[in-house]
PDB file of C-alpha atoms (C1' of nucleotides) in Angstrom:
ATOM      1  CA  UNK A 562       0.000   0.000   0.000  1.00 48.00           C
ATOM      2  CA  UNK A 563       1.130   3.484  -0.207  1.00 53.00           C
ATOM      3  CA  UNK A 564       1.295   4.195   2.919  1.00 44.00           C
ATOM      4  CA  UNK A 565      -0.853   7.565   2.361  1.00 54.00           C
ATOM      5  CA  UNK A 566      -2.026   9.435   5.825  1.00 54.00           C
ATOM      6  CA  UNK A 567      -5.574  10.046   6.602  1.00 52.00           C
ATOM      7  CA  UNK A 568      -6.685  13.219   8.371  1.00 53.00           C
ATOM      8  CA  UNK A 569      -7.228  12.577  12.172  1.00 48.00           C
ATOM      9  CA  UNK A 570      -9.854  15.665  13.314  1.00 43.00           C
ATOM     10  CA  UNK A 571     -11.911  15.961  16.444  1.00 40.00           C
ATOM     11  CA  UNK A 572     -15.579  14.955  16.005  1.00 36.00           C
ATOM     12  CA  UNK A 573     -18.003  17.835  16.239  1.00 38.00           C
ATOM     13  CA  UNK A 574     -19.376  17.733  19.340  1.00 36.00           C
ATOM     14  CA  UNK A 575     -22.825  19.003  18.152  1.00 40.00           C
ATOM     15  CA  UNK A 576     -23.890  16.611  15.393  1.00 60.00           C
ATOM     16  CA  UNK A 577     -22.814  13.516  15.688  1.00 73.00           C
ATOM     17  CA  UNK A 578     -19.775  13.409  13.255  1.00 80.00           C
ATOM     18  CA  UNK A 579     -17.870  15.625  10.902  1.00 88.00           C
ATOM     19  CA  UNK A 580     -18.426  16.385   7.172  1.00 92.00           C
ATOM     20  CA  UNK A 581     -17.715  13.556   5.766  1.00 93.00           C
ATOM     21  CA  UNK A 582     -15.523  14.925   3.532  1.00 90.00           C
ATOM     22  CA  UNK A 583     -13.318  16.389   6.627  1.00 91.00           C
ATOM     23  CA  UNK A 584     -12.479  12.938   8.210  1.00 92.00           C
ATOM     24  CA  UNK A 585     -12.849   9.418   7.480  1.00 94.00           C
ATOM     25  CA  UNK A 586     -15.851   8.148   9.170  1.00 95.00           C
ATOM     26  CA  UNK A 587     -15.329   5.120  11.557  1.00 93.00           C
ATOM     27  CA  UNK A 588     -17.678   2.002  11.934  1.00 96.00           C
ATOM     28  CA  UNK A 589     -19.975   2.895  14.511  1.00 95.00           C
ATOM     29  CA  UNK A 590     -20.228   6.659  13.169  1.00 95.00           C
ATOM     30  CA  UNK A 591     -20.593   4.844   9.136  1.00 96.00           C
ATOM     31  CA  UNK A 592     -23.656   2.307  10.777  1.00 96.00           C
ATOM     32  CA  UNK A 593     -25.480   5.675  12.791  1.00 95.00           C
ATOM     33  CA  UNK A 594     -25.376   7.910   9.524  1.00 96.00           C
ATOM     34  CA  UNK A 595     -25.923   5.105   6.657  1.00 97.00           C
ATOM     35  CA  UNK A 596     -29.529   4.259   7.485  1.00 97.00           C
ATOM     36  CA  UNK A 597     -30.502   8.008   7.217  1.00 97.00           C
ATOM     37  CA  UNK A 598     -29.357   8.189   3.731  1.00 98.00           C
ATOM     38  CA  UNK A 599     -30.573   4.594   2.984  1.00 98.00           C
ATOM     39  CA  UNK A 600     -34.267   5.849   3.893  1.00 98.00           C
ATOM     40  CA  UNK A 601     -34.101   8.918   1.643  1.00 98.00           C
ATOM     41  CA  UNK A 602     -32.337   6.216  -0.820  1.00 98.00           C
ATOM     42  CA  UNK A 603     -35.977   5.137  -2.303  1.00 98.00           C
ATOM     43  CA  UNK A 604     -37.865   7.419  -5.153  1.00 98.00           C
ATOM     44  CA  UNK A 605     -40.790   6.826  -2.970  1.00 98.00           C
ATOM     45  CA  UNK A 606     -39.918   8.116  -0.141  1.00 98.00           C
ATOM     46  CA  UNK A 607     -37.586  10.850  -1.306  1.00 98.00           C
ATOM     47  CA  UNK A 608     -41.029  11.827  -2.860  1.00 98.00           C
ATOM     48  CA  UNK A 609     -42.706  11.506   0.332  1.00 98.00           C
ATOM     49  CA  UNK A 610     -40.214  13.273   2.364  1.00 98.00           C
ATOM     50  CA  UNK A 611     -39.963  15.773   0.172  1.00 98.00           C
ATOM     51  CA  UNK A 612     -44.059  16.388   0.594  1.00 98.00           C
ATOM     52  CA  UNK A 613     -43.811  15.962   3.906  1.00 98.00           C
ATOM     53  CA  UNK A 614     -40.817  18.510   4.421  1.00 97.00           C
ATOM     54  CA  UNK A 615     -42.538  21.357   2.099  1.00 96.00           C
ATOM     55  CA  UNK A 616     -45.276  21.815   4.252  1.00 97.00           C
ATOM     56  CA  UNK A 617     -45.909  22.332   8.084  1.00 97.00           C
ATOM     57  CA  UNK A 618     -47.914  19.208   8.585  1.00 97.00           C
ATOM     58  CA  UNK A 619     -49.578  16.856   6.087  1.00 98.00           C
ATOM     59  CA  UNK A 620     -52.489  14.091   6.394  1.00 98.00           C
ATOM     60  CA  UNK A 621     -51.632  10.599   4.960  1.00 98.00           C
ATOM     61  CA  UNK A 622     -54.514  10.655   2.958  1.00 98.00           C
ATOM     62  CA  UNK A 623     -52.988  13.850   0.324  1.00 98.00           C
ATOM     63  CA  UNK A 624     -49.676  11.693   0.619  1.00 98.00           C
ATOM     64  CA  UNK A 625     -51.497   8.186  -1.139  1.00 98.00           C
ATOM     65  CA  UNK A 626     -53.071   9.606  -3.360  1.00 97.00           C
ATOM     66  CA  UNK A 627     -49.639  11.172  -5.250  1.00 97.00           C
ATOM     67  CA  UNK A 628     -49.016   7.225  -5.880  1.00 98.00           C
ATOM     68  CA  UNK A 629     -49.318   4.715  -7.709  1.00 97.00           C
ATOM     69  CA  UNK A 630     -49.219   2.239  -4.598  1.00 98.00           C
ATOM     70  CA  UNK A 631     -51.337   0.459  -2.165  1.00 98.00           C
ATOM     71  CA  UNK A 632     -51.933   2.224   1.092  1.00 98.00           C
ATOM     72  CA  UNK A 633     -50.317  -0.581   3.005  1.00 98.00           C
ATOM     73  CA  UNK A 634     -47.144   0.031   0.732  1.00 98.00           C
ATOM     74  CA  UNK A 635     -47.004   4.071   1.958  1.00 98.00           C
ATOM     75  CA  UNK A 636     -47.944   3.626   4.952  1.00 98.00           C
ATOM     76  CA  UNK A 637     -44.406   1.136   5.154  1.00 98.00           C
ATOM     77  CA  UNK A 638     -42.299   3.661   3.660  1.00 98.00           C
ATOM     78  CA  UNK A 639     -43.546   6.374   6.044  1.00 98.00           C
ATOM     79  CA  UNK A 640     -42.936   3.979   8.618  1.00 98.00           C
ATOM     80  CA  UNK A 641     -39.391   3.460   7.470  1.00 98.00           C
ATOM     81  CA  UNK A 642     -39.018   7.217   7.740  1.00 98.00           C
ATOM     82  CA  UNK A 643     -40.330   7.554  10.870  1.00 98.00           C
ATOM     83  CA  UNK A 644     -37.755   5.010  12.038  1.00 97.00           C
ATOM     84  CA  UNK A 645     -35.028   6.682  10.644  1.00 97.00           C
ATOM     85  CA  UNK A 646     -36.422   9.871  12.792  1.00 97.00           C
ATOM     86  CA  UNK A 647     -36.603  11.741   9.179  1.00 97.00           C
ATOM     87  CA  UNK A 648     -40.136  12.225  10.607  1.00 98.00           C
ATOM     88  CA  UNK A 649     -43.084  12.195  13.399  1.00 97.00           C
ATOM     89  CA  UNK A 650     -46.045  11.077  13.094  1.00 98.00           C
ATOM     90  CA  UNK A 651     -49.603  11.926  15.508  1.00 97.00           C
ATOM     91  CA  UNK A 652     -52.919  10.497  14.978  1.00 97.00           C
ATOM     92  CA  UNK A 653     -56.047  13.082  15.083  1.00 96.00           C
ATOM     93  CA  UNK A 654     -58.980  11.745  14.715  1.00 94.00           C
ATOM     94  CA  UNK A 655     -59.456   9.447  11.853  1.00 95.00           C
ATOM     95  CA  UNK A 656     -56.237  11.090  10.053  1.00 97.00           C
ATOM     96  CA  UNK A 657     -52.257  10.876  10.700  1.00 98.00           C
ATOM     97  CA  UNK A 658     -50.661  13.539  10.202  1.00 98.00           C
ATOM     98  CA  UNK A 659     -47.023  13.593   9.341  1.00 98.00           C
ATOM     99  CA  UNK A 660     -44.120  16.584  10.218  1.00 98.00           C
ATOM    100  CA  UNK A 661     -40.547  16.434   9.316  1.00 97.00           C
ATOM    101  CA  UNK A 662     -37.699  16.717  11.871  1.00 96.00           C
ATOM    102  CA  UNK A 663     -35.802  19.446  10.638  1.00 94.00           C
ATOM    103  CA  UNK A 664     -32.635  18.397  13.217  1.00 92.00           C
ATOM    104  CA  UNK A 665     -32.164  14.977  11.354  1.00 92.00           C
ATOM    105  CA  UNK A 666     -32.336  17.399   8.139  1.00 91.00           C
ATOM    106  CA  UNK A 667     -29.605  19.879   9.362  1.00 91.00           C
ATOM    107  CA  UNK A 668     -27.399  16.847  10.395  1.00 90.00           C
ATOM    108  CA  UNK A 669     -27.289  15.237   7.001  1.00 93.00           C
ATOM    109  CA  UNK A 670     -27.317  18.235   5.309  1.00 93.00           C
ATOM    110  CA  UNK A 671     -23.773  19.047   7.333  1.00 92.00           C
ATOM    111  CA  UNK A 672     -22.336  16.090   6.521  1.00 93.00           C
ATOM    112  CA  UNK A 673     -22.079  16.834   3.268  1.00 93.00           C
ATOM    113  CA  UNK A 674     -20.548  20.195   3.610  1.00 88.00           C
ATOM    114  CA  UNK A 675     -17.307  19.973   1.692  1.00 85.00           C
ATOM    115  CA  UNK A 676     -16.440  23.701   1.663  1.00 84.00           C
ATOM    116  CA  UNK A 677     -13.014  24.067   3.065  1.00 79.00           C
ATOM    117  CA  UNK A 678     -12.532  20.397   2.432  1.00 84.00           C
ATOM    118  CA  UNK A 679     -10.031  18.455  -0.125  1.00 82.00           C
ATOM    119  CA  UNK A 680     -12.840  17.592  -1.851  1.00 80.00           C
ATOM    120  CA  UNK A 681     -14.300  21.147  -2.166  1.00 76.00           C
ATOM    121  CA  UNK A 682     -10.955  22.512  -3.399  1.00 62.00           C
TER     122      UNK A 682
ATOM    123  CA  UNK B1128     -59.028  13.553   1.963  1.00 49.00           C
ATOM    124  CA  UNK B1129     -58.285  17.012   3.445  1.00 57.00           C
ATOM    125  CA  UNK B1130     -57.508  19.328   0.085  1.00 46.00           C
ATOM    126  CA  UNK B1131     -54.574  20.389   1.533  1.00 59.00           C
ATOM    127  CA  UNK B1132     -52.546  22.304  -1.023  1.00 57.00           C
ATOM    128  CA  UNK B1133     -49.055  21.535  -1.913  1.00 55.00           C
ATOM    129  CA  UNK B1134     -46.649  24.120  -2.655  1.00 56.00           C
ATOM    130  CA  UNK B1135     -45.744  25.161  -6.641  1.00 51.00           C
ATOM    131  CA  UNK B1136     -42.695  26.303  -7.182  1.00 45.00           C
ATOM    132  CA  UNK B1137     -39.941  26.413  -9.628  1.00 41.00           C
ATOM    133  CA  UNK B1138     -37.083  24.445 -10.496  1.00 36.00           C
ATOM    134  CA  UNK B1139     -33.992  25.586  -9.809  1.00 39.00           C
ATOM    135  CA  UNK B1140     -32.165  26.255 -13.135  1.00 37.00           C
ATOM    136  CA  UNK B1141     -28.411  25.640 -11.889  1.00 41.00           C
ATOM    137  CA  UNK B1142     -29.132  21.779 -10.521  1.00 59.00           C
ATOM    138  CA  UNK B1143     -31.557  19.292 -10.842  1.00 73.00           C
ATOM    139  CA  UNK B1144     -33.971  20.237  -7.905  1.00 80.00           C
ATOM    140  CA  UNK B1145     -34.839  22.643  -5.891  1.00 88.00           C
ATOM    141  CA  UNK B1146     -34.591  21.509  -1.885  1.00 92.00           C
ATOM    142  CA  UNK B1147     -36.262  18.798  -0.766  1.00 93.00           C
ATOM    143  CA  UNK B1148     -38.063  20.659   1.715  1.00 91.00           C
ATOM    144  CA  UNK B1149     -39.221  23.396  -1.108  1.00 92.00           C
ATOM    145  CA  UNK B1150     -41.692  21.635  -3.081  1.00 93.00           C
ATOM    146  CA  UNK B1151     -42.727  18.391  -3.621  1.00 95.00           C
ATOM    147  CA  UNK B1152     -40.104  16.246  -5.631  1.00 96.00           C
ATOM    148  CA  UNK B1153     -41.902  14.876  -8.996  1.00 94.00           C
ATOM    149  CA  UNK B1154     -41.207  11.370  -9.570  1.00 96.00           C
ATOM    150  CA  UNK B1155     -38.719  11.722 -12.411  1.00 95.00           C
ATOM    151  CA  UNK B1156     -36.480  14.035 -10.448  1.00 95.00           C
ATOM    152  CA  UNK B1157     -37.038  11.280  -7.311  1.00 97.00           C
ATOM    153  CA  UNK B1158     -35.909   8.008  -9.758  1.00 96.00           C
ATOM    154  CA  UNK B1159     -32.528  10.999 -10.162  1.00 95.00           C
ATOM    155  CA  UNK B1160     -31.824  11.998  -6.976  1.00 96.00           C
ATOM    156  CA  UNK B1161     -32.596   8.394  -4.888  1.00 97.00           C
ATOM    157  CA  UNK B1162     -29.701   6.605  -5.897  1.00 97.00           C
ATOM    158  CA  UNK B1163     -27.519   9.048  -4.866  1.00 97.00           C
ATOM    159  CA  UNK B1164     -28.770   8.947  -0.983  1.00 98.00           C
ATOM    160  CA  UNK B1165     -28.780   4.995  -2.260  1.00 98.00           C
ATOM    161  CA  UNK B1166     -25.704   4.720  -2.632  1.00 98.00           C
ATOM    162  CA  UNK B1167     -24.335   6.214   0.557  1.00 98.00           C
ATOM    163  CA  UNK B1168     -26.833   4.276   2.053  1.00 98.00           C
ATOM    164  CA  UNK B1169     -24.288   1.524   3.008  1.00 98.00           C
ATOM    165  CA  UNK B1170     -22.057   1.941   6.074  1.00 98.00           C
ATOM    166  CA  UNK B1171     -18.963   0.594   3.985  1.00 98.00           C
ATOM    167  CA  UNK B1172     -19.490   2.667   0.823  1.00 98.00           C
ATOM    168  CA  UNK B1173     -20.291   5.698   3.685  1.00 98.00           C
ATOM    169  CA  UNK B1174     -16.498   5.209   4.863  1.00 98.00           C
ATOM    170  CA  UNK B1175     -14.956   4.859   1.573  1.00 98.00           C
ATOM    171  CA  UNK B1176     -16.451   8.035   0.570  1.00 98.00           C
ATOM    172  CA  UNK B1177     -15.717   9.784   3.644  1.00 97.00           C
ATOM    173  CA  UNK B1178     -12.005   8.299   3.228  1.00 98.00           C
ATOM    174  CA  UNK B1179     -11.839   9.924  -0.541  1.00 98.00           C
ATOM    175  CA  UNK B1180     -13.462  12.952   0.195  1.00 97.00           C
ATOM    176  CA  UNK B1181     -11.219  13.899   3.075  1.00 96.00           C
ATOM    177  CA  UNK B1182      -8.101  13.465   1.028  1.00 96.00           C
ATOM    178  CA  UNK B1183      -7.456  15.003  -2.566  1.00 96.00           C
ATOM    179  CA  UNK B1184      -7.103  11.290  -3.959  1.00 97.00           C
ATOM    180  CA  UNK B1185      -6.398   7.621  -2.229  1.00 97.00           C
ATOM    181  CA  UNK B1186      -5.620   3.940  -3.870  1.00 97.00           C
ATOM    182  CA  UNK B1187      -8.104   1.260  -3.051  1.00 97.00           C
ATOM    183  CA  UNK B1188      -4.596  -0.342  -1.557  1.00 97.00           C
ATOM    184  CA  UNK B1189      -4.962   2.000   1.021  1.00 97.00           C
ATOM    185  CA  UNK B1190      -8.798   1.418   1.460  1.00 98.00           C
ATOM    186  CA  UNK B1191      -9.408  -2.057   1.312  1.00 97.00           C
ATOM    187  CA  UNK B1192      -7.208  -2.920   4.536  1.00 96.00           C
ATOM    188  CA  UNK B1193      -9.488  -0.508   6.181  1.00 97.00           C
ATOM    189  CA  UNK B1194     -12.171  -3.076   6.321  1.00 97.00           C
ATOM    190  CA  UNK B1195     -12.681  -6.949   7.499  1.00 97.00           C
ATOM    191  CA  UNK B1196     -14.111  -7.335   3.621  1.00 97.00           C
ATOM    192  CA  UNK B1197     -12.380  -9.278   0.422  1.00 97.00           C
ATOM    193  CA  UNK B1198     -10.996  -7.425  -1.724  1.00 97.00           C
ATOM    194  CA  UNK B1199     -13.635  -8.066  -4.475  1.00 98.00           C
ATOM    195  CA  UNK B1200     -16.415  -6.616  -1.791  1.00 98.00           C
ATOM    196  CA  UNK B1201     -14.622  -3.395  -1.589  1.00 98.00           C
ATOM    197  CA  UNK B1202     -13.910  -3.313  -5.393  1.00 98.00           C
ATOM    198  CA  UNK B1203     -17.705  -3.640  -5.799  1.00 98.00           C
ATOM    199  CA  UNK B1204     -18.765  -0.574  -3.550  1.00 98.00           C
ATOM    200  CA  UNK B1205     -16.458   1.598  -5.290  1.00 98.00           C
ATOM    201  CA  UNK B1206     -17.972   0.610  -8.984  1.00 98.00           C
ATOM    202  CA  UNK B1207     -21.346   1.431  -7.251  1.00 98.00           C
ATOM    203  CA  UNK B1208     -19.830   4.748  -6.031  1.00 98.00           C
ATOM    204  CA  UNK B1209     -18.759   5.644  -9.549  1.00 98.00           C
ATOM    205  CA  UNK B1210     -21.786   4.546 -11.363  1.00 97.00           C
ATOM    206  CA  UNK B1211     -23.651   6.739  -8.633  1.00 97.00           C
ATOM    207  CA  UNK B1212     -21.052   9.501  -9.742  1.00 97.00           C
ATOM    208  CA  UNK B1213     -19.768   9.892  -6.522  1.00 97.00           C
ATOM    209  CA  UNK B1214     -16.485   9.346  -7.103  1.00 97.00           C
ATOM    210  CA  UNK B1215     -14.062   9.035 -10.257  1.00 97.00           C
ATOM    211  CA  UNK B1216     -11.063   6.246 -10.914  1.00 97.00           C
ATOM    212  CA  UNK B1217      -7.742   6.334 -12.340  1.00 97.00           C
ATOM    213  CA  UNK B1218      -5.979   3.900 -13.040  1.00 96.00           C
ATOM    214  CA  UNK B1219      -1.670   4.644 -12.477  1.00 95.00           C
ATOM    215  CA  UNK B1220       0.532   1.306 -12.975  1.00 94.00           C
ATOM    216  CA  UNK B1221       0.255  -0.942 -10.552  1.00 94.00           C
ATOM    217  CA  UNK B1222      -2.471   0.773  -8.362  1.00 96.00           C
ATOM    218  CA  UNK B1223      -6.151   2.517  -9.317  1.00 97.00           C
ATOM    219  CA  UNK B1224      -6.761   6.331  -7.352  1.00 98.00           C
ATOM    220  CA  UNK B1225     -10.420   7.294  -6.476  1.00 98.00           C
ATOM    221  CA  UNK B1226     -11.421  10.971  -6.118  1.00 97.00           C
ATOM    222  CA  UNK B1227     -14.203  12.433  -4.790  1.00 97.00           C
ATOM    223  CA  UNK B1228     -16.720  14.459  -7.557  1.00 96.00           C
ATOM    224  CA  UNK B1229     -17.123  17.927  -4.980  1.00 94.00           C
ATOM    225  CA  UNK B1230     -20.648  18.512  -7.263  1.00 92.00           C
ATOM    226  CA  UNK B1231     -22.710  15.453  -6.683  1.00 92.00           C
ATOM    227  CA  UNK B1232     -22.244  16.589  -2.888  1.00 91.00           C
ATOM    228  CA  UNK B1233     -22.725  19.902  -3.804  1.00 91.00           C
ATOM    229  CA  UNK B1234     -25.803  18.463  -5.198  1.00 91.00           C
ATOM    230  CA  UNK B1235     -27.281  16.944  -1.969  1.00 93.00           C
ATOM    231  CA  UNK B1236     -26.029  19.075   0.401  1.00 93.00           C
ATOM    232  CA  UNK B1237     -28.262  22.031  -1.564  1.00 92.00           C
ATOM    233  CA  UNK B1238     -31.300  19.238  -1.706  1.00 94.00           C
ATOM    234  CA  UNK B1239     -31.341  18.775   2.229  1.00 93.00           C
ATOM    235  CA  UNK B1240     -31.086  22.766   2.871  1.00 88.00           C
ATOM    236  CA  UNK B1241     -34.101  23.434   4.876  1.00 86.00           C
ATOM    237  CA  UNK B1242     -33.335  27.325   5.641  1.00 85.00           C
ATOM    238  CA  UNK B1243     -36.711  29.068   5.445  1.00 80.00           C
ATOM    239  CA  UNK B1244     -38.630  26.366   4.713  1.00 85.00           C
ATOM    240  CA  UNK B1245     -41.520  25.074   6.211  1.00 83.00           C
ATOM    241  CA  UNK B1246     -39.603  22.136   8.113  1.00 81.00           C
ATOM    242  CA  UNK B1247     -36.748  24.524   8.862  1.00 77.00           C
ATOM    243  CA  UNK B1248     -39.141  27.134  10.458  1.00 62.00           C
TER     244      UNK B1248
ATOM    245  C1'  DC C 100       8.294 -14.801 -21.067  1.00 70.77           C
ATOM    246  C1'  DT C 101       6.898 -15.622 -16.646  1.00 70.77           C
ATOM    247  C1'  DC C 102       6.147 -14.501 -11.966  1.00 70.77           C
ATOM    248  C1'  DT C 103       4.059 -11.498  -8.514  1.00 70.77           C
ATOM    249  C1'  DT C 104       1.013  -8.111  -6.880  1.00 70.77           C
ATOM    250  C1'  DG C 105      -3.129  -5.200  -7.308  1.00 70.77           C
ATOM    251  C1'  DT C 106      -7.800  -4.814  -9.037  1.00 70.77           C
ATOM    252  C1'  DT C 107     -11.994  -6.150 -11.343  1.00 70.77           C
ATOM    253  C1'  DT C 108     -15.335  -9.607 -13.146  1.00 70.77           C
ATOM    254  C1'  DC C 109     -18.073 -13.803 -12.608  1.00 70.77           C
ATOM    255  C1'  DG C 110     -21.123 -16.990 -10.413  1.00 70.77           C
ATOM    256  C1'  DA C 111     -23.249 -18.420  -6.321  1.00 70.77           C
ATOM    257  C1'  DC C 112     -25.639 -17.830  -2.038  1.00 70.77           C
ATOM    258  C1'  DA C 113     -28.262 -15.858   2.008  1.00 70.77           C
ATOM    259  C1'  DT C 114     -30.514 -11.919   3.393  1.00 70.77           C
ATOM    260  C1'  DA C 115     -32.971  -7.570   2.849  1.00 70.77           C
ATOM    261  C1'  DC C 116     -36.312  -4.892   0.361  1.00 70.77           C
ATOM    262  C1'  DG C 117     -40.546  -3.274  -2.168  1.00 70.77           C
ATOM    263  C1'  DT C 118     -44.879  -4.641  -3.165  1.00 70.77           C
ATOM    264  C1'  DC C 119     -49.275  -6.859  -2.715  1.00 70.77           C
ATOM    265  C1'  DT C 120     -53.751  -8.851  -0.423  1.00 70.77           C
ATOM    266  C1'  DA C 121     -56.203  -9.870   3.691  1.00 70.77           C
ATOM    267  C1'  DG C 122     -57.271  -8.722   8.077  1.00 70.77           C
ATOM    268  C1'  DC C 123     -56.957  -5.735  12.288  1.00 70.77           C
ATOM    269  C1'  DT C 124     -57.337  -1.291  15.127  1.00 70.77           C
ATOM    270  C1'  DT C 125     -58.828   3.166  15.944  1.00 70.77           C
ATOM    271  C1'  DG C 126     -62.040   6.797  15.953  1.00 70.77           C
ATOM    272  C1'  DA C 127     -66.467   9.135  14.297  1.00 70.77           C
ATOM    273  C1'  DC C 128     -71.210   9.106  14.211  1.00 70.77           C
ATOM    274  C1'  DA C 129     -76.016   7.560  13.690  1.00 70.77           C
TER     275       DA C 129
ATOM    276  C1'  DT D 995     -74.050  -0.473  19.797  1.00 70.77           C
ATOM    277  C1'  DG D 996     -73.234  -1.155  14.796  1.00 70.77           C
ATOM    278  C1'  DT D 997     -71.094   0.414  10.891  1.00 70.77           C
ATOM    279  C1'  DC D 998     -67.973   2.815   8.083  1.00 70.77           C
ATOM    280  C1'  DA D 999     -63.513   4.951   6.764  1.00 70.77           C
ATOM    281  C1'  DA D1000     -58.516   5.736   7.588  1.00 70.77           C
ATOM    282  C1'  DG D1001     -54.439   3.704   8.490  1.00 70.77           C
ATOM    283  C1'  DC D1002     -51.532  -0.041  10.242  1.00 70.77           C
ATOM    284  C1'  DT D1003     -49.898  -4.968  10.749  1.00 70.77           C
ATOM    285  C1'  DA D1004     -49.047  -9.658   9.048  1.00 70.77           C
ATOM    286  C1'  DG D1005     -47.678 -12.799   5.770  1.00 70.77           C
ATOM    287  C1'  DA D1006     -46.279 -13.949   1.156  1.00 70.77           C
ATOM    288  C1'  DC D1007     -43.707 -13.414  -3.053  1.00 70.77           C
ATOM    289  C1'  DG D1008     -40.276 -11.903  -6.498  1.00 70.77           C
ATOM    290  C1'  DT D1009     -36.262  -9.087  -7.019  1.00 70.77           C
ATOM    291  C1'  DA D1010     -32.196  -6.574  -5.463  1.00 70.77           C
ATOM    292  C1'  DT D1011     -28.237  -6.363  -2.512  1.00 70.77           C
ATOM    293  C1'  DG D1012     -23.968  -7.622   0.136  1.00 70.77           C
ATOM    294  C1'  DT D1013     -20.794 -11.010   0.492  1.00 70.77           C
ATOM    295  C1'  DC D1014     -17.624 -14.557  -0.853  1.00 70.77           C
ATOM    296  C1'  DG D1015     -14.132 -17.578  -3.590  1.00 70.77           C
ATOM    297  C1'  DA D1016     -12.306 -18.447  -8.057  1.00 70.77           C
ATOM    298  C1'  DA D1017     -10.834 -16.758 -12.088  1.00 70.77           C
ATOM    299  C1'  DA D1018      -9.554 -13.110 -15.352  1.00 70.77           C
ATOM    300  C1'  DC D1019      -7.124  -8.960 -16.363  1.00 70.77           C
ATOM    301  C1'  DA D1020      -3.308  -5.251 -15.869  1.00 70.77           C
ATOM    302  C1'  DA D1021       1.221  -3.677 -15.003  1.00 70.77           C
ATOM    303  C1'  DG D1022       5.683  -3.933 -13.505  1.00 70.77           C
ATOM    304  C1'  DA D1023      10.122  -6.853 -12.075  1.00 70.77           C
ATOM    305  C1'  DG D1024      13.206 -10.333 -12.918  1.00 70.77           C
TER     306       DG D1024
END
DNA sequence: CTCTTGTTTCGACATACGTCTAGCTTGACA
DNA sequence: TGTCAAGCTAGACGTATGTCGAAACAAGAG
């Protein structure tokens, strides 16, 4: 191998890592972070975040209807991003309504900050 | 259903999509963006990108000892990082260099803004 | 040319994922 | 209480994914 030094920088002690792009991520950081990204990593519910995130609150009956799916099948994608805390969820009645988390937002959207990075260069 | 409106607004001109958290993601820009967050959706292609992006290039013989993983594993999350366009190869004698492509995070990192935005509110 | 080392491709396998239908739970209202 | 609608859970099914070992390919050294 070539023997090639990767930067060693303090984790931010906000978040829970560092742009990615500042330090290589270890195991335990790599398995916290990966699931967010695998949730958004589905048309579906990139589409559904995405509906969810543009609005204050939305019901789960405008969110079906933008598919071409069962209701079972949403409702297991928004369940997916509930898990991944990309969003809450409260029952009102008959109707759930859905919010996004904005802090899970922020966090992903830091680790990909490259400015000042090797990368960004 | 409740007849709640979603917001209309623009593309952005300069990338593919305006942020996530702007207006509601069509399904063609969804099926272009998704594999993207797909493919860092993997806590060993998470680390090798973090690993590239924090340095201006690295060989995969510097990578691969990184994990408990054959060789041909490794080798196969990098081809899925390039076909995502995450990354670009070189190949110089012996060894092949990966470096990080700073506009496909560029890219996401603008998608997942959620300043003044109904989530980021 | 042949040997060695680094990297990718191929083929196989177990597991995870996206989707469906059927059935259940919750709440509203007569 | 009975009934209906909204949404979730359970189970099944086909496909995609992550992993491996073996083999092929690439480049340099002897």
């Amino acid at each position: 191998m070539s023997k090639q030094e990767l930067p060693v920088v303090d984790l931010n002690p906000v978040a829970c890592c560092s742009p990615i792009a500042v330090r290589p991520m270890d195991a335990d950081q790599a398995a916290v972070v990966a699931p967010l990204f695998k949730a958004l990593g589905d048309p579906v519910r990139l589409r559904l975040m995405s509906m969810i995130a543009s609005v204050p609150e939305i019901c789960v009956c405008d969110l079906t209807p933008a598919f071409d799916l069962s209701g079972p099948t949403i409702s297991h994608h928004l369940k997916l991003l509930r898990e991944a805390g990309l969003v809450d969820s409260e029952r009102r009645g008959t109707w759930v309504w859905y919010r996004a988390r904005p802090e899970a937002f922020r966090q992903l959207g830091a680790l990909l900050d490259i400015s000042g990075t090797p990368a960004g260069a």
